[in-house]
Coordinates of C-alpha atoms and ligand atoms in Angstrom, one line a residue:
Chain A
X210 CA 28.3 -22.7 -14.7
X211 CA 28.4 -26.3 -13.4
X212 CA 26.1 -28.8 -13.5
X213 CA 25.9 -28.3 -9.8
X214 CA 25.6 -24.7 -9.7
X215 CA 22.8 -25.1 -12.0
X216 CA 20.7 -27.7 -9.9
X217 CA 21.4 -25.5 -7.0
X218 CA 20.1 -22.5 -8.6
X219 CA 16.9 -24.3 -9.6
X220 CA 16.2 -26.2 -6.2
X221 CA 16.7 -22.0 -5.0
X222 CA 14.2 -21.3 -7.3
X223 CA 11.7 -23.8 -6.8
X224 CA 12.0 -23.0 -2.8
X225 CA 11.2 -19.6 -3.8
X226 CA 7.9 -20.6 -5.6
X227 CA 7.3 -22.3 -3.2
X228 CA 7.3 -19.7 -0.5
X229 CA 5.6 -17.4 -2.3
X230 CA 2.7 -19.7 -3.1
X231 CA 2.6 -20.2 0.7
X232 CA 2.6 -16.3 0.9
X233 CA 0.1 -16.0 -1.2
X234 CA -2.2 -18.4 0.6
X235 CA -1.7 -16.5 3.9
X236 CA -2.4 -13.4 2.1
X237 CA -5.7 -14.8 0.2
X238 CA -7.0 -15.6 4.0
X239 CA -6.2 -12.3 4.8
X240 CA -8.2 -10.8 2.7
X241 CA -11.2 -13.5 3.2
X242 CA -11.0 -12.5 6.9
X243 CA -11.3 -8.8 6.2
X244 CA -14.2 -9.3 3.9
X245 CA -16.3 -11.0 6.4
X246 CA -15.8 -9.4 9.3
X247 CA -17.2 -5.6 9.9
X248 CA -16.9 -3.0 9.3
X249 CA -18.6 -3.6 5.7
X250 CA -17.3 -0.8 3.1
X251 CA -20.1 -0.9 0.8
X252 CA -18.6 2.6 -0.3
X253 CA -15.4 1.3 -1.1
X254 CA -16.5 -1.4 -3.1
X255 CA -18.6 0.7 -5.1
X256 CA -15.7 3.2 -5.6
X257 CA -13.4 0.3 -7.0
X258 CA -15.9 -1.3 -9.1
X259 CA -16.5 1.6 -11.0
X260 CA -13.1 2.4 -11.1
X261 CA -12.6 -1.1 -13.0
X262 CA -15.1 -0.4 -15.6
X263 CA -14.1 2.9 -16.3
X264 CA -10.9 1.1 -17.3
X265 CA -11.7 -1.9 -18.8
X266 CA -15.3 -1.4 -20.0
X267 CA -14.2 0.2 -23.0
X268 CA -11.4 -2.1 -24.5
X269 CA -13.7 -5.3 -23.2
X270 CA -16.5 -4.0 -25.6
X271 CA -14.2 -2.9 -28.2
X272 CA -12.4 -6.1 -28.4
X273 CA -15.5 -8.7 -27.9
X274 CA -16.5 -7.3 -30.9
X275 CA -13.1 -7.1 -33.3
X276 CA -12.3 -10.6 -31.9
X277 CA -16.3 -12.0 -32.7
X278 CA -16.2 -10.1 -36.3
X279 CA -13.0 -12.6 -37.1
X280 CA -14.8 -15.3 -35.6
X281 CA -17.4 -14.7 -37.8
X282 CA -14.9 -14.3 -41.0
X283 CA -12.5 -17.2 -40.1
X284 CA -16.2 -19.4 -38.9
X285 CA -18.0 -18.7 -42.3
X286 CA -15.3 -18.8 -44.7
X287 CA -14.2 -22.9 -43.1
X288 CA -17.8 -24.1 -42.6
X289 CA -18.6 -23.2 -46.4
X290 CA -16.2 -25.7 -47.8
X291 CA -17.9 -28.1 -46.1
X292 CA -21.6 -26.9 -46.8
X293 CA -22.1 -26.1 -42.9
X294 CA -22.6 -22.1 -42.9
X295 CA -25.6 -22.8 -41.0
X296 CA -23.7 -23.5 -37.7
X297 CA -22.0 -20.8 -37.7
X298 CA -24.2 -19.0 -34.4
X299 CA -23.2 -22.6 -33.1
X300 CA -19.4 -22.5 -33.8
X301 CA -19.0 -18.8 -32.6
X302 CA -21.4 -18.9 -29.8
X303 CA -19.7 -21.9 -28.3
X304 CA -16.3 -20.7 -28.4
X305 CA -16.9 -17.4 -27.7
X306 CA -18.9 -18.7 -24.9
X307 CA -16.6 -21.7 -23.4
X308 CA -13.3 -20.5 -23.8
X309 CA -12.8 -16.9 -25.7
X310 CA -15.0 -15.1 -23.7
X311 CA -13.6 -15.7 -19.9
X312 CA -10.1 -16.2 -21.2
X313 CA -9.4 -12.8 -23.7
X314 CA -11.8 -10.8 -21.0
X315 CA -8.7 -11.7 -18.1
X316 CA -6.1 -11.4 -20.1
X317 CA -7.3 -7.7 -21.2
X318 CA -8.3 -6.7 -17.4
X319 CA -4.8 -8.0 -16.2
X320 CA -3.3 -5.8 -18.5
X321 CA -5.2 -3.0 -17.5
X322 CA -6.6 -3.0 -14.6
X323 CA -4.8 -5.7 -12.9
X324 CA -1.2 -3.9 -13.8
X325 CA -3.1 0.0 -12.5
X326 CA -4.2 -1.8 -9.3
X327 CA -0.2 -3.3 -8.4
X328 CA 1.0 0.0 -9.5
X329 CA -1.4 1.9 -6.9
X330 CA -1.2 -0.8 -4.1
X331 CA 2.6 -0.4 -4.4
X332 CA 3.1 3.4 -4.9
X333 CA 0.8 3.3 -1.7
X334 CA 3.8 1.2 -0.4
X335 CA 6.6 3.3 -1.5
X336 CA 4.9 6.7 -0.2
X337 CA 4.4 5.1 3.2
X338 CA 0.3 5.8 2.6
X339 CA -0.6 2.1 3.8
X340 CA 1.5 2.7 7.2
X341 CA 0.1 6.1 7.5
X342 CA -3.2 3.7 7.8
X343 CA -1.7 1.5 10.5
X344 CA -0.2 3.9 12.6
X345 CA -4.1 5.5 12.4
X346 CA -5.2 1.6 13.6
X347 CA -6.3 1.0 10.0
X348 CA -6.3 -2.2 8.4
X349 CA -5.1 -1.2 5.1
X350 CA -6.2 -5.4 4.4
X351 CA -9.8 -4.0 5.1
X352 CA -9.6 -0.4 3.4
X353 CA -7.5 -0.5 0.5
X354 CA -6.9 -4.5 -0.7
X355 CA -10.0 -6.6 -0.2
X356 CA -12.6 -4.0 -1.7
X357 CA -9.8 -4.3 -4.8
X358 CA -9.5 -7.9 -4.6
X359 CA -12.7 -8.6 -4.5
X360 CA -14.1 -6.4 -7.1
X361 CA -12.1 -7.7 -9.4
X362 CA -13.6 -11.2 -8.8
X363 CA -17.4 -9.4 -8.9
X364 CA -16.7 -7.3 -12.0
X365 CA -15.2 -10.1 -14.0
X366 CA -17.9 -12.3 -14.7
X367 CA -20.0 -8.8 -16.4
X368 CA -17.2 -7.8 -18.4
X369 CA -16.9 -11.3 -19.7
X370 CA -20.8 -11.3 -20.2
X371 CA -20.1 -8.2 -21.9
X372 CA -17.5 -9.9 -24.3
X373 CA -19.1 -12.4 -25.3
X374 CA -22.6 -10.3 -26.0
X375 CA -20.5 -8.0 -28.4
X376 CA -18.8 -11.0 -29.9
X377 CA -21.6 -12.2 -30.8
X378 CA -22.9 -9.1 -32.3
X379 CA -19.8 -8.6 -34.1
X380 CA -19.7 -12.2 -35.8
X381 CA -24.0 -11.9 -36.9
X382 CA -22.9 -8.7 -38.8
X383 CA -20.4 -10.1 -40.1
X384 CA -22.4 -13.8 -41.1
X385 CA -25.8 -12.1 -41.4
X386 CA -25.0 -8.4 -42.7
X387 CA -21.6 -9.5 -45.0
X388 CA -22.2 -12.5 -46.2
X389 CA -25.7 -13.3 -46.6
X390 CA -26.5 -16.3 -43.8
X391 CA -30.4 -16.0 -43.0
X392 CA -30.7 -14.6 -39.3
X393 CA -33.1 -17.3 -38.2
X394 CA -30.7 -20.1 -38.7
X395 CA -27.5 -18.0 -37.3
X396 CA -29.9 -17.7 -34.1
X397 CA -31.5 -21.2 -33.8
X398 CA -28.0 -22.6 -34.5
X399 CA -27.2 -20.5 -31.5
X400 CA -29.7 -21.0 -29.1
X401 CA -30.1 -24.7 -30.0
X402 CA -26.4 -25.8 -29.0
X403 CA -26.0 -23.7 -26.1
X404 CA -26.7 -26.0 -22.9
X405 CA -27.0 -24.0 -19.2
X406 CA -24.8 -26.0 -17.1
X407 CA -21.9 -26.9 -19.3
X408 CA -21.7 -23.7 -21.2
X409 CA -23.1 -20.4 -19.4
X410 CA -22.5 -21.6 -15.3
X411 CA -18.8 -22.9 -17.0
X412 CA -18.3 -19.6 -18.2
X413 CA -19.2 -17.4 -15.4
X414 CA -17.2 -20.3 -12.9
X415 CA -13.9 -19.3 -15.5
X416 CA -14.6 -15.7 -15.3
X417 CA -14.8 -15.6 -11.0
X418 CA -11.9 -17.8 -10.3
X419 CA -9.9 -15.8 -12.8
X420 CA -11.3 -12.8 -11.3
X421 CA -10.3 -14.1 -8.4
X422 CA -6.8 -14.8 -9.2
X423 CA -6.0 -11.3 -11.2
X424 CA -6.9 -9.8 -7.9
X425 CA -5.0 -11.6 -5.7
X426 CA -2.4 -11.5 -7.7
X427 CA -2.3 -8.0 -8.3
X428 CA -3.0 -7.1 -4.6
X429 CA 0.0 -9.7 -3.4
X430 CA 2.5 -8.1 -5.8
X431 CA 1.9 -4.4 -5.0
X432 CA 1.4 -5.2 -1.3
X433 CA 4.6 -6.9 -1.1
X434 CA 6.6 -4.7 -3.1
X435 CA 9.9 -3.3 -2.1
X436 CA 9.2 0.6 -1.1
X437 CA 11.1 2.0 -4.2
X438 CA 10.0 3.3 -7.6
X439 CA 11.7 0.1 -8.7
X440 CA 9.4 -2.0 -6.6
X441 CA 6.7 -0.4 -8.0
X442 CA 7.3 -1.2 -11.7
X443 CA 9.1 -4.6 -11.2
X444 CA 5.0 -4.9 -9.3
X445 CA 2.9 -3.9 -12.3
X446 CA 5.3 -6.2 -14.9
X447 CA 5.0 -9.2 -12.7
X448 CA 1.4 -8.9 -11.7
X449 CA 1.0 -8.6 -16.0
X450 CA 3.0 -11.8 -16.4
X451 CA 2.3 -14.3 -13.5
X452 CA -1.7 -13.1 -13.8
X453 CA -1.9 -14.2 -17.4
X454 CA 0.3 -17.7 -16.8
X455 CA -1.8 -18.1 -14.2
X456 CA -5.1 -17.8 -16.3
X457 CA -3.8 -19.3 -19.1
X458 CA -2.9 -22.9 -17.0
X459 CA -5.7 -22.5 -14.7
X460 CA -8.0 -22.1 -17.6
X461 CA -7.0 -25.8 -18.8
X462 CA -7.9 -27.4 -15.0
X463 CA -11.6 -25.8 -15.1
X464 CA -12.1 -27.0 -18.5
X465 CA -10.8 -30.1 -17.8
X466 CA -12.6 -30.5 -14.0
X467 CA -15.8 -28.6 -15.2
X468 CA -16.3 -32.1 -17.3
X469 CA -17.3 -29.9 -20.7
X470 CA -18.3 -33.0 -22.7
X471 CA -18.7 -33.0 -26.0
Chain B
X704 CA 13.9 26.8 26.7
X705 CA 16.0 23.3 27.1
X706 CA 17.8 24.1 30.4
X707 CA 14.8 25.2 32.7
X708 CA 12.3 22.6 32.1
X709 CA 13.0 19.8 35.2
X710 CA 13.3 16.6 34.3
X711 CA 10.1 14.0 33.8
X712 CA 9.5 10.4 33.4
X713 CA 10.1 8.5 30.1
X714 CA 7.2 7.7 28.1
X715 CA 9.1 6.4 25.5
X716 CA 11.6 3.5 26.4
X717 CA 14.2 1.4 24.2
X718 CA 15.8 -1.3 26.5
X719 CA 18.5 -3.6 24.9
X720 CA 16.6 -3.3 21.9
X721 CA 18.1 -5.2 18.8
X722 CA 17.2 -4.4 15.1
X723 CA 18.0 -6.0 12.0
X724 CA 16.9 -6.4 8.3
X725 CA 18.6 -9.8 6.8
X726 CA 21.7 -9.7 7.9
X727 CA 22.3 -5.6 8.0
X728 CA 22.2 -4.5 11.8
X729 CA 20.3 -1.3 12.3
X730 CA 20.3 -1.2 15.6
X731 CA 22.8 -3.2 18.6
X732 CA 21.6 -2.8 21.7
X733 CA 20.1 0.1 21.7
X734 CA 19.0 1.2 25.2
X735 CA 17.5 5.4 25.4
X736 CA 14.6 6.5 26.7
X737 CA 12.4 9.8 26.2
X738 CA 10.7 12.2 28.3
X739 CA 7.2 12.5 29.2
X740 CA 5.6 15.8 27.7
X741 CA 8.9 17.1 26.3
X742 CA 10.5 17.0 22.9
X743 CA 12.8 15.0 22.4
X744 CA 15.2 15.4 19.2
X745 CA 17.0 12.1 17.3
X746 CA 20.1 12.8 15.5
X747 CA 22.1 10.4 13.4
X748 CA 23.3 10.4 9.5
X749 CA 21.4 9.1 7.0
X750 CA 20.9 5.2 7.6
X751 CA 21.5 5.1 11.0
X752 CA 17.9 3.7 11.6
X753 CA 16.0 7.0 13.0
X754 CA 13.0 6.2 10.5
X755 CA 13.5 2.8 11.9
X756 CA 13.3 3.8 15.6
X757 CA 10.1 5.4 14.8
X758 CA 8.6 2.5 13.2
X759 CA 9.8 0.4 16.0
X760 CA 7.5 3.0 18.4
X761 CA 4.5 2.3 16.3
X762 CA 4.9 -1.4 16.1
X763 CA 5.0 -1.1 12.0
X764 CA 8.4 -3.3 12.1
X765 CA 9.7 -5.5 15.1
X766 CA 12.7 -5.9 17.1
X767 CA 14.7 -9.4 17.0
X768 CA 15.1 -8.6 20.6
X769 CA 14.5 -6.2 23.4
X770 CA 11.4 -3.9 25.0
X771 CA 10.2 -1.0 23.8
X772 CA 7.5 0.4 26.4
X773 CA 5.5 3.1 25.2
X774 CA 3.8 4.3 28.6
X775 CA 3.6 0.5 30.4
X776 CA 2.9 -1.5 27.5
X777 CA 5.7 -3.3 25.8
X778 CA 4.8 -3.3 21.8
X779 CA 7.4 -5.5 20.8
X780 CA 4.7 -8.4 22.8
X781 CA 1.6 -6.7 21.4
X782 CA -0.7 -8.7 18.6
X783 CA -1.2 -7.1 15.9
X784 CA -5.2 -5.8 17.1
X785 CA -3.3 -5.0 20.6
X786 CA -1.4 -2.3 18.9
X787 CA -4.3 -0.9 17.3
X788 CA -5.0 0.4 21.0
X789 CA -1.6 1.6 21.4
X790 CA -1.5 3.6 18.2
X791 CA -4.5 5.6 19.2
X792 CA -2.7 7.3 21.3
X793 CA 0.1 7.8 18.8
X794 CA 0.5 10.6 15.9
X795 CA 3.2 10.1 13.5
X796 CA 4.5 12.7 10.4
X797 CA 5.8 10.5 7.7
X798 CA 8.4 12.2 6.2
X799 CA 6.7 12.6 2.7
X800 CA 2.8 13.1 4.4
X801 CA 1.8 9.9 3.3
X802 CA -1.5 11.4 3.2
X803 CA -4.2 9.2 0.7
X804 CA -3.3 10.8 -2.5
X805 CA -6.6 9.9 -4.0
X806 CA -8.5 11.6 -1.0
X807 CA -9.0 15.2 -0.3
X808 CA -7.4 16.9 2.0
X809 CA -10.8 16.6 4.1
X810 CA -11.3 13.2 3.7
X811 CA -7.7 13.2 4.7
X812 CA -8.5 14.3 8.2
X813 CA -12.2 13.4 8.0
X814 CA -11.1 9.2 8.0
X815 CA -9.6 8.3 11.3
X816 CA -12.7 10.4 12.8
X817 CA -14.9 8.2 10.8
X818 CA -13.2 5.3 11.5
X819 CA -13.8 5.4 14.6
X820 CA -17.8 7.0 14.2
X821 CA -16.2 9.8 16.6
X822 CA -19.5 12.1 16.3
X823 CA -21.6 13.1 13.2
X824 CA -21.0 14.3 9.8
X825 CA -21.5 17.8 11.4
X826 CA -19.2 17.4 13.8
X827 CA -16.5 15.7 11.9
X828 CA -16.3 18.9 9.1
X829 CA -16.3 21.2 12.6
X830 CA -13.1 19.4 13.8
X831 CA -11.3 19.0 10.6
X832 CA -11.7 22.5 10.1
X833 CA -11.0 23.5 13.2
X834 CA -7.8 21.4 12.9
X835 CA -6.9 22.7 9.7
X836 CA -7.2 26.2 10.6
X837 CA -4.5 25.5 13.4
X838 CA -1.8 24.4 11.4
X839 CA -3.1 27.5 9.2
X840 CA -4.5 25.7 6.2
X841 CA -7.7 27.3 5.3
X842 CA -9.8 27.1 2.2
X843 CA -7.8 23.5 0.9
X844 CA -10.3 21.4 2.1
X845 CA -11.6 20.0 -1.5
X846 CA -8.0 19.8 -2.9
X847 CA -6.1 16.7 -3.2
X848 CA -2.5 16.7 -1.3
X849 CA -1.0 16.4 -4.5
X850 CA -2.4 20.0 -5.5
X851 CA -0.8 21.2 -2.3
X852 CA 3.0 23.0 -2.0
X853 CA 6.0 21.0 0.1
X854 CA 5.4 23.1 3.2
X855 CA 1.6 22.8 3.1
X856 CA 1.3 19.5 2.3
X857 CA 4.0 19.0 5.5
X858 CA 1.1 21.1 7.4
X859 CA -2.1 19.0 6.1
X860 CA 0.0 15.5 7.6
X861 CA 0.8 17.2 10.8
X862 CA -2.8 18.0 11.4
X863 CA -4.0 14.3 10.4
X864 CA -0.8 13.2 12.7
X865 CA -2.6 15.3 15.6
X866 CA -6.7 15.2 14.9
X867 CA -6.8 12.0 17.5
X868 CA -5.2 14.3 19.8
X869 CA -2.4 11.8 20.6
X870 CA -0.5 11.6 23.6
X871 CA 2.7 11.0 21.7
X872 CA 3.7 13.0 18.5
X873 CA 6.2 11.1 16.2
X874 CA 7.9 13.3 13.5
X875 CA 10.0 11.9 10.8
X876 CA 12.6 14.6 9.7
X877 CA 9.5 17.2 9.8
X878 CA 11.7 20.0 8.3
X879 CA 13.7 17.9 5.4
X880 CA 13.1 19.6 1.9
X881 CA 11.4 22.8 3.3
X882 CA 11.9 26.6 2.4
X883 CA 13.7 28.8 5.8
X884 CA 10.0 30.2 6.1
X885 CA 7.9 27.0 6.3
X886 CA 10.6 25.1 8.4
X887 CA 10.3 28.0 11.0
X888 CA 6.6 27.6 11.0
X889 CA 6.8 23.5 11.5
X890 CA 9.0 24.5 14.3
X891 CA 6.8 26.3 16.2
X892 CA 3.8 24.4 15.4
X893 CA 5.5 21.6 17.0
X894 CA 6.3 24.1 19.9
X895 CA 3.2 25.1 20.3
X896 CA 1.8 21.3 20.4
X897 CA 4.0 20.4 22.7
X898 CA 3.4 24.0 24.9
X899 CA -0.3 23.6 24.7
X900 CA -1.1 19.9 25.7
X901 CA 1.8 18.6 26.5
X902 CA 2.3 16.2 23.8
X903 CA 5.7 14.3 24.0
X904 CA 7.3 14.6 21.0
X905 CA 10.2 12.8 19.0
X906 CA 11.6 14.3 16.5
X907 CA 14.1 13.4 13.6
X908 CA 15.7 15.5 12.5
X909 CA 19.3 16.8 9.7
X910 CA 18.5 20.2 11.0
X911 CA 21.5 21.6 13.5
X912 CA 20.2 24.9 14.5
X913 CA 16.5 23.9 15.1
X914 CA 17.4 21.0 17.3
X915 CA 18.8 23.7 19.8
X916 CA 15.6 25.5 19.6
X917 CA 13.1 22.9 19.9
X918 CA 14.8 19.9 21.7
X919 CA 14.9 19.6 25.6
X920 CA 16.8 16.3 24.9
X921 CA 18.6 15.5 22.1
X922 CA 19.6 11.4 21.3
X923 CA 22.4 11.0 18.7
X924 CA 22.5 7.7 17.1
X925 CA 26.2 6.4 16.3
X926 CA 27.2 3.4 14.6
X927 CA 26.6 0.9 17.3
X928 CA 25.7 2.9 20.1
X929 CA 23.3 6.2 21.1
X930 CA 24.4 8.9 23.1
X931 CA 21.8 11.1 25.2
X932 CA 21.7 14.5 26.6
X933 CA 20.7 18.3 26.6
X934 CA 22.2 19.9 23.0
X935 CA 24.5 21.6 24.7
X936 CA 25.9 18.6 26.8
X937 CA 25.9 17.1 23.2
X938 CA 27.6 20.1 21.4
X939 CA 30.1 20.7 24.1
X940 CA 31.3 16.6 24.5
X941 CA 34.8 15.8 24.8
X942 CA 33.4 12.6 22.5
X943 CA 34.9 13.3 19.2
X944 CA 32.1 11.5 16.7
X945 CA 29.4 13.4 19.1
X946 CA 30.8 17.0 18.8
X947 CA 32.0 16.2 15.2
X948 CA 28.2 15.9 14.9
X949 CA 27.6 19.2 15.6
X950 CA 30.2 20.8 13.9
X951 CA 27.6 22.6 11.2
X952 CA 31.2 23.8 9.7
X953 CA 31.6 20.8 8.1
X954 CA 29.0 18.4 8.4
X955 CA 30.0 16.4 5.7
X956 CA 33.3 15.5 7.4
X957 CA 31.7 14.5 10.9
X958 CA 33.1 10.5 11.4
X959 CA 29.8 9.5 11.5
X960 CA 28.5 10.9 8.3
X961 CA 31.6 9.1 6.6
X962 CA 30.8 6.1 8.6
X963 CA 27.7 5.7 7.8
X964 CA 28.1 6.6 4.1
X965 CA 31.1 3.4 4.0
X966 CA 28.3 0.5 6.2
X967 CA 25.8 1.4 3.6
X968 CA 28.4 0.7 0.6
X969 CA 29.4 -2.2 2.4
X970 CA 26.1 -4.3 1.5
Ligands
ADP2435 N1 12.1 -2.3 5.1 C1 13.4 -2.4 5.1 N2 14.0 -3.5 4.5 C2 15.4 -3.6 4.4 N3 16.2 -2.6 4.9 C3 15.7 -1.6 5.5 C4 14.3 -1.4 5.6 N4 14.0 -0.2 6.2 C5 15.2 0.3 6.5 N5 16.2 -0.5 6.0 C6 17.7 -0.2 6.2 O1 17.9 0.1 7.5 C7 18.8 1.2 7.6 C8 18.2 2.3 8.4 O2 17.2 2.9 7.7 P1 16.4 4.1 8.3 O3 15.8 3.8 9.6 O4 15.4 4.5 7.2 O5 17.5 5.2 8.4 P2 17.4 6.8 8.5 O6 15.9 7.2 8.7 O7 18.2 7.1 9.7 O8 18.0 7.4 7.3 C9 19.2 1.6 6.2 O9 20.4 1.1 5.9 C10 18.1 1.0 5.4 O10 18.6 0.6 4.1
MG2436 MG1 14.6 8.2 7.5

């Protein structure tokens, strides 16, 4: 391949991006405009929201607390060399808090509920389900994607509250129950460095907008997939990978723009 | 049944209509038109854009250019609200149900009646029922449509297709996949629609020998052109492609079987 060839390929590529970010806006309106106007389908929403925490609620606990018993290890075992042990509710709390908590909670609903909910939306596709909707003057945007969409930016913020409670849990066993700390200054190390705005709003402001972009994202790809069993798993895989990029670099911007001073 | 019934106006009409995905042509000019309160059958191979004619009806894709008037609106000019009003009075049979798989059968039929708050809870279950019973699906109400057999599950989207008592019944290839037994019993429950309130139908259709049973007009679709008649006009053309067509001898060998096959290997 030329030097040529390859600059053409990449100016192809970066049209495409392009395009599809434009897409994606469109389709993000979309959904906004089926939200707000009626019919309202409280029903629906309650349907998906429990469908996402029957799938995630689980393996959010599960890992908040395998990921805040390390913390606790790792925490306890580097702030002993230097005589600090006593902030470790301070050390864990915060980064559970700031940046493990929102983060490790999206990446682990992308991978299981954001991949099941491109997989449905598109199999929906294939099996001509959301045209069956249109043809019975049915907005599948109102029926089937904005009550998943949004749900995923509503339940993402508890599961991430969830996390970070079981984190938490898991590294005071570990510092408290293992090795000894004295639960008074494991709390008051906690509660003392913990401030409203910067931490707990900034956490809860990373959890909706990456809420917010799992479900878009996952809606988008399955919407958009080609009607074939093909275009149902090349769906799921890219929903996985573009939702967890997307987290990942967006998660830099809000720390960054939140102003999280130190 | 075909020869006595007297002409009637279209309901259904394609003028100069021109189709195309990318840069594969479905569709070149496509002019045909289809009777009001008869049933009309669409033949072609596979790829010859009959799913996409229906599709076209309902407004799901759109032409690049030409009319498509279903009674005196033109779709192809409709927003996409505008067609909601259209579809109302359009029923369509996906060729695989497309029922809600993670609804029951009920809730199936129940939805576009809730949709559109057409009476109470009471008399929603009355008409699903009632609807139900007519394709003769009885006691499947709580079951899911993937609990449900090929032919039944063919039966449970025919009802949804009909419950908003359309004016204008599309089928896609209503009999493909089906046992001798349940396609005869599709057949005449499209029959009887069509008998009973005069629904114009369309149907797509592989199927030879039901085509002369059910169709009053019959509109073969041939690489770049249509052809439309009675079956028998059709089956006794001097046109080689159109009687090759119906030549169940040897299907496989009709021109535009072959053709067909060779345009889709082309792309
Ligand atoms: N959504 C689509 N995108 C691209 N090509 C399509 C699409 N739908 C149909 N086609 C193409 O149009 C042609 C006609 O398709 P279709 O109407 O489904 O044929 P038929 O129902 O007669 O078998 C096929 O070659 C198919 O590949
Ligand atoms: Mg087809």
């Amino acid at each position: 391949m030329t030097v040529a060839d390859a600059l053409r390929e990449l100016g192809f590529r970066s049209l495409r991006v392009v395009a599809q970010l434009g897409q994606m806006l469109l389709f993000a309106l979309a959904i906004g405009r089926a939200t707000i106007l009626p019919p309202y389908r409280l029903r629906r929403y309650l349907e998906e929201i429990h469908n996402l925490g029957v799938l995630s609620l689980v393996i959010v606990c599960i890992s908040g607390l395998a990921v805040g018993m390390v913390l606790g290890l790792q925490g306890y075992n580097t702030l002993v060399r230097f005589g600090a042990e006593g902030s470790l509710g301070a050390v864990v709390g915060l980064s559970l808090i700031r940046e493990l908590g929102p983060v490790l909670t999206a990446l682990l609903v992308i991978g299981r509920a954001g991949s099941a909910t491109a997989a449905e939306i598109a199999s929906m596709v294939t099996t001509e389900q959301l045209d069956g909707l249109r043809m019975m003057s049915i907005d599948p945007m109102g029926i089937v994607v904005s009550p998943k969409a949004n749900s995923m930016v509503f339940v993402m913020p508890m599961l991430c509250a969830l996390f970070i409670l079981f984190g938490i849990t898991g590294a005071y066993f570990v510092g408290v129950t293992l090795m000894g700390l004295d639960p008074g200054i494991f709390l008051s190390s906690l509660s003392s460095s913990i401030r409203f705005r910067d931490d707990i709003v900034g956490s809860m402001l990373k959890a909706l907008i990456f809420g917010f972009l799992a479900g878009l994202i996952a809606t988008f790809r399955g919407y958009t997939s080609a009607p074939t069993a093909a275009g149902v798993s090349a769906a799921t895989t890219s929903t996985v990978v573009l939702s967890s990029v997307a987290v990942l670099i967006c998660d830099y911007f809000v720390t960054a723009l939140w102003g999280f001073d130190i | 049944m075909d020869s006595v019934r007297s002409p009637a106006p279209p309901h259904v009409q394609f003028e100069n209509v021109h189709m195309a995905f990318d840069d594969r042509v479905v569709h070149r000019s496509l002019s045909c038109s289809f009777a009001r309160g008869r049933i009309s059958v669409i033949l072609g191979g596979s790829g010859s854009g009959k799913s996409t004619l229906l599709r076209l009806i309902g407004g799901l894709v759109r032409p690049d250019a030409g009319r498509i008037l279903v009674g005196s609106s033109d779709v192809t000019q409709l927003s996409e609200a505008e067609l909601f009003d259209v579809r109302t009075g359009l029923g369509m049979l996906f060729q695989h149900g497309a029922l809600l798989d993670s609804l029951t059968v009920f809730d199936n039929l129940a939805l576009p009646l809730r949709e559109r708050a057409l009476g109470s809870e009471a008399e929603i279950a009355e008409r699903v029922r009632e609807q139900l019973s007519s394709v003769g699906l009885d006691g499947v109400e709580t079951l899911l449509p993937g609990q449900l057999s090929g032919g039944m599950l063919r039966r449970a989207a025919l009802a949804r297709a009909m419950i908003l008592r359309p004016e204008i019944l599309l089928c896609d290839e209503p009999f493909s996949g089906l046992d001798p037994i349940s396609l005869r019993r599709i057949e005449s429950l499209l029959a009887a629609i069509n008998q009973r309130s005069g629904t114009t139908l369309l149907v797509v259709s592989h199927h030879i020998a039901s085509t002369f049973r059910l169709a009053d007009q019959v509109v073969l679709l041939l690489p770049g052109r249509s052809v439309s008649g009675t079956p028998r006009d059709l089956a006794t053309s001097s046109d080689p492609e159109v009687a090759g067509f119906f030549d169940e001898g040897s299907p496989t060998q009709s021109p535009l079987l072959t053709d067909g096959a060779s345009r889709r290997m082309d792309t």
